[in-house]
GROMACS .gro file of C-alpha atoms in nm:
model
  440
    1MET     CA    1  10.473   6.610  10.409
    2ASN     CA    2  10.573   6.838  10.112
    3ILE     CA    3  10.367   7.134   9.997
    4THR     CA    4  10.466   7.305   9.656
    5LYS     CA    5  10.294   7.571   9.449
    6GLU     CA    6  10.236   7.578   9.056
    7GLN     CA    7  10.186   7.929   8.937
    8ILE     CA    8   9.928   7.938   8.649
    9ASP     CA    9   9.914   8.300   8.574
   10ASP     CA   10   9.917   8.627   8.791
   11LEU     CA   11   9.576   8.542   8.958
   12ASN     CA   12   9.568   8.154   8.974
   13ALA     CA   13   9.786   7.882   9.111
   14VAL     CA   14   9.773   7.548   9.235
   15VAL     CA   15   9.906   7.398   9.548
   16LYS     CA   16  10.017   7.040   9.572
   17VAL     CA   17  10.003   6.863   9.900
   18ALA     CA   18  10.203   6.530   9.931
   19ILE     CA   19  10.122   6.304  10.220
   20THR     CA   20  10.334   6.015  10.320
   21LYS     CA   21  10.235   5.743  10.582
   22ASP     CA   22  10.491   5.864  10.819
   23ASP     CA   23  10.287   6.185  10.850
   24TYR     CA   24   9.997   6.052  10.999
   25GLN     CA   25  10.051   5.690  11.109
   26ASP     CA   26  10.150   5.736  11.459
   27LYS     CA   27   9.839   5.969  11.538
   28VAL     CA   28   9.606   5.720  11.377
   29GLU     CA   29   9.760   5.415  11.560
   30ASN     CA   30   9.710   5.635  11.903
   31ILE     CA   31   9.352   5.715  11.817
   32LEU     CA   32   9.271   5.357  11.738
   33LYS     CA   33   9.430   5.237  12.082
   34ASP     CA   34   9.220   5.471  12.239
   35TYR     CA   35   8.922   5.342  12.058
   36LYS     CA   36   9.039   4.973  12.164
   37LYS     CA   37   9.029   5.068  12.524
   38GLN     CA   38   8.688   5.250  12.529
   39ALA     CA   39   8.500   5.000  12.272
   40ASN     CA   40   8.195   4.793  12.373
   41ILE     CA   41   8.119   4.537  12.097
   42PRO     CA   42   7.908   4.218  12.177
   43GLY     CA   43   8.118   3.900  12.227
   44PHE     CA   44   8.405   4.091  12.366
   45ARG     CA   45   8.494   4.241  12.720
   46LYS     CA   46   8.561   4.625  12.722
   47GLY     CA   47   8.916   4.668  12.618
   48GLN     CA   48   8.976   4.332  12.473
   49VAL     CA   49   8.848   4.399  12.101
   50PRO     CA   50   9.110   4.271  11.891
   51MET     CA   51   9.302   4.577  11.692
   52GLY     CA   52   9.229   4.411  11.367
   53LEU     CA   53   8.841   4.441  11.420
   54ILE     CA   54   8.882   4.805  11.552
   55LYS     CA   55   9.086   4.884  11.228
   56LYS     CA   56   8.812   4.742  11.011
   57GLN     CA   57   8.534   4.896  11.202
   58TYR     CA   58   8.697   5.278  11.270
   59GLY     CA   59   9.046   5.283  11.075
   60LYS     CA   60   8.928   5.447  10.754
   61ALA     CA   61   8.718   5.710  10.938
   62VAL     CA   62   9.008   5.801  11.173
   63LEU     CA   63   9.251   5.790  10.856
   64VAL     CA   64   9.033   6.023  10.663
   65ASP     CA   65   8.992   6.267  10.966
   66GLU     CA   66   9.340   6.296  11.051
   67VAL     CA   67   9.466   6.347  10.686
   68ASN     CA   68   9.201   6.623  10.642
   69LYS     CA   69   9.339   6.785  10.985
   70LEU     CA   70   9.691   6.757  10.862
   71ILE     CA   71   9.594   6.944  10.533
   72GLN     CA   72   9.407   7.224  10.704
   73GLU     CA   73   9.669   7.291  10.956
   74ASN     CA   74   9.971   7.285  10.739
   75LEU     CA   75   9.807   7.453  10.423
   76ASN     CA   76   9.703   7.749  10.634
   77LYS     CA   77  10.043   7.752  10.772
   78TYR     CA   78  10.220   7.721  10.412
   79LEU     CA   79   9.972   8.005  10.291
   80THR     CA   80  10.070   8.235  10.586
   81GLU     CA   81  10.448   8.156  10.552
   82GLU     CA   82  10.438   8.203  10.176
   83LYS     CA   83  10.265   8.537  10.229
   84LEU     CA   84   9.999   8.453   9.955
   85ASP     CA   85   9.712   8.715   9.951
   86VAL     CA   86   9.444   8.451   9.852
   87LEU     CA   87   9.082   8.545   9.775
   88GLY     CA   88   8.811   8.302   9.901
   89ASN     CA   89   8.946   7.965  10.042
   90PRO     CA   90   9.152   7.713   9.833
   91LEU     CA   91   8.931   7.475   9.648
   92PRO     CA   92   9.030   7.116   9.608
   93LYS     CA   93   9.064   6.962   9.275
   94GLN     CA   94   8.859   6.681   9.199
   95GLN     CA   95   9.069   6.342   9.165
   96ASP     CA   96   8.884   6.067   8.995
   97SER     CA   97   9.103   5.774   9.081
   98PHE     CA   98   9.195   5.871   9.456
   99ASP     CA   99   9.223   5.574   9.657
  100TRP     CA  100   9.208   5.601  10.047
  101ASP     CA  101   9.344   5.245  10.089
  102GLN     CA  102   9.696   5.358   9.965
  103ASP     CA  103   9.969   5.466  10.205
  104ASP     CA  104  10.052   5.791  10.055
  105PHE     CA  105   9.822   6.067   9.932
  106ASP     CA  106   9.845   6.372   9.685
  107PHE     CA  107   9.595   6.652   9.690
  108GLU     CA  108   9.561   6.952   9.471
  109PHE     CA  109   9.405   7.305   9.569
  110GLU     CA  110   9.316   7.561   9.322
  111LEU     CA  111   9.383   7.914   9.451
  112GLY     CA  112   9.256   8.251   9.353
  113LEU     CA  113   9.526   8.541   9.412
  114ALA     CA  114   9.462   8.888   9.500
  115PRO     CA  115   9.591   9.116   9.209
  116ASN     CA  116   9.865   9.370   9.221
  117PHE     CA  117   9.768   9.724   9.166
  118GLU     CA  118   9.831  10.078   9.266
  119VAL     CA  119   9.555  10.320   9.392
  120ALA     CA  120   9.614  10.691   9.284
  121LEU     CA  121   9.477  10.905   9.573
  122LYS     CA  122   9.529  11.241   9.373
  123THR     CA  123   9.220  11.174   9.144
  124LYS     CA  124   9.238  11.325   8.803
  125LYS     CA  125   8.864  11.452   8.824
  126ALA     CA  126   8.801  11.692   9.103
  127ILE     CA  127   8.541  11.521   9.353
  128THR     CA  128   8.269  11.765   9.483
  129SER     CA  129   8.290  11.820   9.906
  130TYR     CA  130   7.979  11.973  10.014
  131LYS     CA  131   7.961  12.248  10.276
  132ILE     CA  132   7.597  12.274  10.401
  133VAL     CA  133   7.513  12.582  10.558
  134ALA     CA  134   7.189  12.655  10.763
  135ASP     CA  135   7.021  12.944  10.604
  136ASP     CA  136   6.799  13.230  10.806
  137LYS     CA  137   6.499  13.070  10.659
  138MET     CA  138   6.584  12.711  10.815
  139VAL     CA  139   6.713  12.865  11.146
  140ASN     CA  140   6.372  13.088  11.177
  141GLU     CA  141   6.171  12.783  11.104
  142GLN     CA  142   6.352  12.567  11.381
  143ILE     CA  143   6.309  12.866  11.619
  144GLU     CA  144   5.938  12.841  11.536
  145ARG     CA  145   5.924  12.484  11.572
  146ILE     CA  146   6.100  12.494  11.925
  147ALA     CA  147   5.869  12.754  12.062
  148LYS     CA  148   5.557  12.551  11.962
  149GLN     CA  149   5.692  12.243  12.117
  150TYR     CA  150   5.769  12.410  12.436
  151GLY     CA  151   5.466  12.615  12.424
  152LYS     CA  152   5.116  12.549  12.583
  153LEU     CA  153   4.786  12.410  12.421
  154VAL     CA  154   4.496  12.646  12.416
  155SER     CA  155   4.156  12.473  12.381
  156LYS     CA  156   3.940  12.607  12.072
  157GLU     CA  157   3.604  12.576  11.966
  158GLU     CA  158   3.628  12.568  11.597
  159VAL     CA  159   3.922  12.415  11.378
  160SER     CA  160   4.151  12.661  11.228
  161LYS     CA  161   4.476  12.605  10.999
  162LYS     CA  162   4.700  12.657  11.292
  163ASP     CA  163   4.526  12.403  11.526
  164GLU     CA  164   4.604  12.051  11.640
  165ILE     CA  165   4.302  11.815  11.636
  166SER     CA  166   4.282  11.483  11.861
  167GLY     CA  167   4.029  11.242  11.746
  168SER     CA  168   3.972  10.900  11.613
  169PHE     CA  169   4.000  10.748  11.251
  170SER     CA  170   3.753  10.446  11.173
  171ASN     CA  171   3.664  10.238  10.867
  172GLU     CA  172   3.468   9.920  10.950
  173GLU     CA  173   3.588   9.728  10.620
  174GLU     CA  174   3.951   9.802  10.673
  175ALA     CA  175   3.954   9.735  11.037
  176ILE     CA  176   4.037  10.089  11.128
  177ASP     CA  177   3.993  10.230  11.469
  178ASN     CA  178   4.267  10.453  11.583
  179LYS     CA  179   4.291  10.748  11.820
  180THR     CA  180   4.545  11.003  11.697
  181THR     CA  181   4.632  11.380  11.679
  182LEU     CA  182   4.632  11.557  11.341
  183GLU     CA  183   4.847  11.897  11.306
  184ILE     CA  184   4.666  12.066  11.036
  185ASP     CA  185   4.997  12.228  10.873
  186LYS     CA  186   5.111  11.877  10.836
  187LEU     CA  187   4.818  11.766  10.604
  188LYS     CA  188   4.897  11.772  10.216
  189SER     CA  189   4.532  11.754  10.067
  190LYS     CA  190   4.358  12.107  10.044
  191LYS     CA  191   4.052  11.920  10.059
  192ALA     CA  192   4.096  11.757  10.369
  193ILE     CA  193   4.205  12.094  10.521
  194ASP     CA  194   3.896  12.251  10.393
  195ALA     CA  195   3.671  11.976  10.501
  196LEU     CA  196   3.827  12.030  10.870
  197VAL     CA  197   3.842  12.394  10.890
  198GLY     CA  198   3.545  12.541  11.088
  199LYS     CA  199   3.442  12.195  11.261
  200LYS     CA  200   3.368  12.145  11.613
  201VAL     CA  201   3.411  11.866  11.858
  202GLY     CA  202   3.184  11.593  11.788
  203ASP     CA  203   3.168  11.658  11.396
  204VAL     CA  204   3.273  11.367  11.187
  205VAL     CA  205   3.445  11.432  10.853
  206VAL     CA  206   3.514  11.192  10.563
  207LEU     CA  207   3.864  11.195  10.441
  208LYS     CA  208   4.062  11.029  10.179
  209THR     CA  209   4.380  10.864  10.289
  210LYS     CA  210   4.572  10.903   9.927
  211GLY     CA  211   4.779  11.231   9.957
  212LEU     CA  212   4.650  11.324  10.301
  213LEU     CA  213   4.970  11.393  10.461
  214LYS     CA  214   5.287  11.595  10.329
  215GLU     CA  215   5.507  11.286  10.513
  216GLU     CA  216   5.333  10.979  10.356
  217HIS     CA  217   5.526  10.742  10.557
  218LEU     CA  218   5.344  10.873  10.878
  219LEU     CA  219   5.008  10.747  10.732
  220ALA     CA  220   5.022  10.392  10.891
  221SER     CA  221   5.079  10.534  11.262
  222THR     CA  222   4.806  10.787  11.198
  223LEU     CA  223   4.563  10.531  11.079
  224GLY     CA  224   4.715  10.264  11.324
  225VAL     CA  225   4.768  10.003  11.028
  226ASP     CA  226   5.111   9.832  10.914
  227ALA     CA  227   5.325  10.002  10.671
  228GLU     CA  228   5.278   9.735  10.404
  229LYS     CA  229   4.894   9.807  10.423
  230ALA     CA  230   4.946  10.179  10.436
  231LYS     CA  231   5.144  10.186  10.121
  232ASP     CA  232   4.936  10.271   9.811
  233LEU     CA  233   4.616  10.301  10.050
  234ASN     CA  234   4.334  10.475   9.861
  235ILE     CA  235   4.016  10.460  10.064
  236GLU     CA  236   3.772  10.681  10.260
  237VAL     CA  237   3.809  10.716  10.635
  238SER     CA  238   3.591  10.882  10.885
  239PHE     CA  239   3.764  11.106  11.143
  240THR     CA  240   3.546  11.201  11.466
  241ILE     CA  241   3.696  11.542  11.624
  242GLU     CA  242   3.716  11.488  12.003
  243GLU     CA  243   3.937  11.801  12.106
  244ILE     CA  244   4.074  12.081  11.913
  245ASN     CA  245   4.381  12.294  12.048
  246GLU     CA  246   4.626  12.546  11.924
  247ARG     CA  247   4.958  12.561  12.032
  248GLU     CA  248   5.071  12.883  12.161
  249ALA     CA  249   5.445  12.931  12.107
  250ALA     CA  250   5.664  12.962  12.414
  251PRO     CA  251   5.842  13.299  12.437
  252LEU     CA  252   6.204  13.316  12.361
  253ASP     CA  253   6.315  13.395  12.715
  254GLN     CA  254   6.587  13.285  12.923
  255GLU     CA  255   6.383  13.010  13.103
  256LEU     CA  256   6.381  12.837  12.734
  257PHE     CA  257   6.722  12.910  12.663
  258ASP     CA  258   6.816  12.707  12.969
  259LYS     CA  259   6.588  12.434  12.916
  260LEU     CA  260   6.730  12.383  12.574
  261PHE     CA  261   7.102  12.423  12.619
  262GLY     CA  262   7.189  12.442  13.009
  263LYS     CA  263   7.205  12.743  13.223
  264ASP     CA  264   7.327  13.061  13.063
  265VAL     CA  265   7.489  12.883  12.778
  266VAL     CA  266   7.248  13.123  12.555
  267THR     CA  267   7.138  13.459  12.678
  268SER     CA  268   6.958  13.609  12.395
  269GLU     CA  269   6.765  13.534  12.071
  270LYS     CA  270   7.082  13.628  11.875
  271GLU     CA  271   7.277  13.383  12.056
  272LEU     CA  272   7.008  13.126  12.000
  273LYS     CA  273   7.000  13.175  11.607
  274ALA     CA  274   7.390  13.131  11.612
  275LYS     CA  275   7.369  12.834  11.841
  276ILE     CA  276   7.094  12.664  11.636
  277LYS     CA  277   7.314  12.766  11.312
  278GLU     CA  278   7.585  12.597  11.465
  279ASP     CA  279   7.439  12.262  11.579
  280SER     CA  280   7.254  12.210  11.242
  281GLU     CA  281   7.554  12.261  11.041
  282LYS     CA  282   7.735  11.978  11.263
  283GLN     CA  283   7.480  11.773  11.185
  284PHE     CA  284   7.490  11.848  10.808
  285GLU     CA  285   7.863  11.792  10.813
  286GLN     CA  286   7.780  11.432  10.885
  287GLN     CA  287   7.559  11.409  10.602
  288ALA     CA  288   7.821  11.594  10.367
  289ASP     CA  289   8.098  11.350  10.493
  290GLN     CA  290   7.895  11.064  10.389
  291LYS     CA  291   7.826  11.164  10.072
  292LEU     CA  292   8.193  11.242  10.024
  293LEU     CA  293   8.290  10.888  10.125
  294ASN     CA  294   8.051  10.746   9.896
  295ASP     CA  295   8.165  10.944   9.598
  296VAL     CA  296   8.540  10.885   9.664
  297THR     CA  297   8.430  10.503   9.686
  298GLU     CA  298   8.265  10.515   9.374
  299TYR     CA  299   8.552  10.720   9.192
  300PHE     CA  300   8.822  10.429   9.293
  301ILE     CA  301   8.595  10.139   9.201
  302GLU     CA  302   8.529  10.309   8.826
  303ASN     CA  303   8.904  10.410   8.798
  304THR     CA  304   9.124  10.170   8.967
  305LYS     CA  305   9.145   9.879   8.711
  306PHE     CA  306   9.257   9.548   8.786
  307GLU     CA  307   9.152   9.177   8.696
  308LEU     CA  308   9.018   8.950   8.940
  309PRO     CA  309   9.043   8.579   8.910
  310SER     CA  310   8.676   8.567   8.807
  311ASN     CA  311   8.644   8.194   8.707
  312PHE     CA  312   8.815   8.081   9.049
  313LEU     CA  313   8.561   8.302   9.252
  314THR     CA  314   8.256   8.176   9.059
  315LYS     CA  315   8.346   7.810   9.149
  316TRP     CA  316   8.418   7.910   9.501
  317ILE     CA  317   8.070   8.102   9.546
  318GLN     CA  318   7.934   7.761   9.378
  319SER     CA  319   8.099   7.525   9.627
  320THR     CA  320   8.043   7.746   9.948
  321GLY     CA  321   7.684   7.837   9.929
  322GLU     CA  322   7.431   7.712  10.160
  323LYS     CA  323   7.267   7.522   9.873
  324PRO     CA  324   7.393   7.399   9.557
  325LEU     CA  325   7.406   7.651   9.282
  326THR     CA  326   7.414   7.603   8.910
  327ASP     CA  327   7.690   7.741   8.683
  328GLU     CA  328   7.454   8.027   8.580
  329GLU     CA  329   7.339   8.106   8.926
  330ALA     CA  330   7.694   8.127   9.050
  331SER     CA  331   7.825   8.371   8.758
  332GLU     CA  332   7.532   8.593   8.879
  333GLU     CA  333   7.614   8.597   9.231
  334PHE     CA  334   7.981   8.674   9.154
  335GLN     CA  335   7.847   8.974   8.927
  336LYS     CA  336   7.647   9.074   9.245
  337SER     CA  337   7.927   9.070   9.463
  338GLU     CA  338   8.200   9.193   9.248
  339LYS     CA  339   8.170   9.573   9.306
  340GLY     CA  340   8.193   9.501   9.682
  341LEU     CA  341   8.497   9.286   9.637
  342ARG     CA  342   8.658   9.524   9.424
  343TYR     CA  343   8.633   9.793   9.683
  344GLN     CA  344   8.747   9.568   9.975
  345LEU     CA  345   9.063   9.508   9.804
  346ILE     CA  346   9.102   9.881   9.708
  347GLU     CA  347   8.995   9.953  10.073
  348GLY     CA  348   9.253   9.724  10.184
  349LYS     CA  349   9.540   9.840   9.967
  350ILE     CA  350   9.485  10.220  10.072
  351ILE     CA  351   9.493  10.118  10.454
  352LYS     CA  352   9.828   9.906  10.383
  353ASP     CA  353   9.994  10.206  10.191
  354ASN     CA  354   9.928  10.456  10.389
  355ASP     CA  355   9.969  10.260  10.729
  356ILE     CA  356   9.633  10.335  10.886
  357GLN     CA  357   9.600  10.130  11.223
  358ILE     CA  358   9.352  10.140  11.496
  359GLN     CA  359   9.492  10.138  11.872
  360PHE     CA  360   9.271   9.990  12.149
  361ASP     CA  361   9.297  10.327  12.329
  362GLU     CA  362   9.164  10.527  12.042
  363LEU     CA  363   8.916  10.278  11.976
  364LYS     CA  364   8.807  10.337  12.356
  365GLU     CA  365   8.807  10.695  12.309
  366PHE     CA  366   8.588  10.680  12.001
  367ALA     CA  367   8.336  10.452  12.177
  368LYS     CA  368   8.324  10.719  12.488
  369GLY     CA  369   8.251  10.977  12.217
  370PHE     CA  370   7.967  10.782  12.080
  371ILE     CA  371   7.833  10.676  12.413
  372LYS     CA  372   7.822  11.039  12.489
  373SER     CA  373   7.642  11.167  12.221
  374GLN     CA  374   7.401  10.895  12.275
  375MET     CA  375   7.342  10.994  12.627
  376ALA     CA  376   7.298  11.362  12.502
  377GLN     CA  377   6.979  11.261  12.327
  378PHE     CA  378   6.822  11.159  12.647
  379GLY     CA  379   6.917  11.465  12.824
  380GLN     CA  380   7.226  11.337  13.006
  381LEU     CA  381   7.466  11.632  12.876
  382ASN     CA  382   7.751  11.605  13.127
  383PRO     CA  383   7.821  11.217  13.194
  384GLN     CA  384   8.120  11.174  13.463
  385GLU     CA  385   8.454  11.028  13.306
  386GLU     CA  386   8.432  10.733  13.523
  387GLU     CA  387   8.067  10.648  13.396
  388LEU     CA  388   8.182  10.681  13.033
  389ASP     CA  389   8.476  10.478  13.070
  390ASN     CA  390   8.293  10.189  13.261
  391ILE     CA  391   8.030  10.180  12.976
  392ALA     CA  392   8.293  10.174  12.720
  393THR     CA  393   8.469   9.883  12.883
  394ARG     CA  394   8.151   9.691  12.876
  395VAL     CA  395   8.074   9.781  12.510
  396LEU     CA  396   8.415   9.690  12.405
  397SER     CA  397   8.410   9.329  12.555
  398ASN     CA  398   8.122   9.235  12.283
  399GLN     CA  399   8.306   9.140  11.968
  400ASP     CA  400   8.057   9.248  11.765
  401GLU     CA  401   8.052   9.588  11.902
  402VAL     CA  402   8.428   9.601  11.857
  403LYS     CA  403   8.379   9.510  11.499
  404ARG     CA  404   8.101   9.777  11.426
  405LEU     CA  405   8.306  10.061  11.600
  406SER     CA  406   8.625   9.960  11.442
  407GLU     CA  407   8.467   9.994  11.098
  408GLN     CA  408   8.322  10.335  11.174
  409LEU     CA  409   8.649  10.457  11.317
  410MET     CA  410   8.837  10.336  11.019
  411SER     CA  411   8.575  10.501  10.800
  412GLN     CA  412   8.658  10.839  10.968
  413LYS     CA  413   9.041  10.781  10.930
  414LEU     CA  414   8.990  10.720  10.546
  415LEU     CA  415   8.752  11.019  10.534
  416SER     CA  416   9.049  11.227  10.689
  417LEU     CA  417   9.316  11.072  10.447
  418TYR     CA  418   9.068  11.149  10.150
  419LYS     CA  419   9.022  11.509  10.250
  420GLU     CA  420   9.392  11.580  10.271
  421LYS     CA  421   9.494  11.373   9.963
  422VAL     CA  422   9.220  11.360   9.727
  423ASN     CA  423   9.139  11.628   9.451
  424LEU     CA  424   8.852  11.800   9.605
  425LYS     CA  425   8.630  12.101   9.523
  426THR     CA  426   8.423  12.270   9.787
  427LYS     CA  427   8.057  12.339   9.686
  428GLU     CA  428   7.857  12.539   9.957
  429LEU     CA  429   7.469  12.522   9.949
  430THR     CA  430   7.170  12.513  10.199
  431TYR     CA  431   7.033  12.194  10.311
  432GLU     CA  432   6.743  12.228  10.075
  433ASN     CA  433   6.951  12.271   9.794
  434PHE     CA  434   7.193  11.991   9.892
  435VAL     CA  435   6.902  11.733   9.893
  436LYS     CA  436   6.759  11.862   9.570
  437GLU     CA  437   7.110  11.806   9.398
  438VAL     CA  438   7.195  11.509   9.585
  439TYR     CA  439   6.890  11.312   9.597
  440GLY     CA  440   6.672  11.454   9.327
   0.00000   0.00000   0.00000
């Protein structure tokens, strides 16, 4: 077997594979001998079928199968040994005069080659790195929510603007019949608030669904309908009041502090504010980091210039899809995927140039940290190291989890590199202003 490469240009090449009879004959003959031993053909005893008949019936299929195996094994080996950085997979070139009845075969495969380029980490333009702070207003609102959450319900006779109302929504025509609890301060509609204030248990109030809640995505669960139905729903519903309660805030005392953070971690209202500010800003840091990662990614995609073997990739997409694509459809698919492909190449280049690696031990520690934060959400604040180690071992026995956690850890390592190397400007602002600036 002989494999050679013809370079078309910097991004395209053709690999030629020449296979002679000596490359496959012994293997094909041995397989056909095994077929002969096992063949059951009417008129012949098992194992006594003439080899000529075996070859006539099975020879072509075995030949094709073995030649294809030879090509796959040796072509992949060649690409690895020659260190060819290919995009997609080699595409066989159509040969109109190809004949399987000959002894020697020549095959040609088109290759799309990855471009050579450099990534300048020290960006010309300064990229904004946000530092989100929890201001006094946010901290005080959080304390108010916590005090209410851990407070007690006090039964009321009439609805006021501070109350929670339990009751049932109904609309016969739309098949709505759902028990729920409404918090007056979470209603957006002034008409709805005015209609409810002053009402008593047993009263029925007609409310409009459109613009009812401040958080519109909660309308589906409030009415007991699916999200698609709740979208743009604009009807009248009856709400029957069954219970009226005011949530009396819990006192900001040591009992509450211990419930929230563990015994004696926080011992005063001043420490409570500092702790809430610290915890909030840790959460905000994750959002700010994700924003920075996205912005640096976009910058590199827009400012790292290189060509792709677009014609090859379009043909590759056309030939590897689940269903046949027209030239136009394949071109559209390439345009959709081009941006993602460009960043894969850029990211790979950054990882290679900066020798960023993930060792199993650090992946395991990363997994343990992730597991620990998950457990904390369910109140398990101090898991034993042995327990964490056992869970992490089980998680990392799943290849899908290994892939997912490796990608997260790699993103973390890239982010650390960007913070060190990229030209950044820090901007400090409150969470409310961050949301306005970033999400409009």
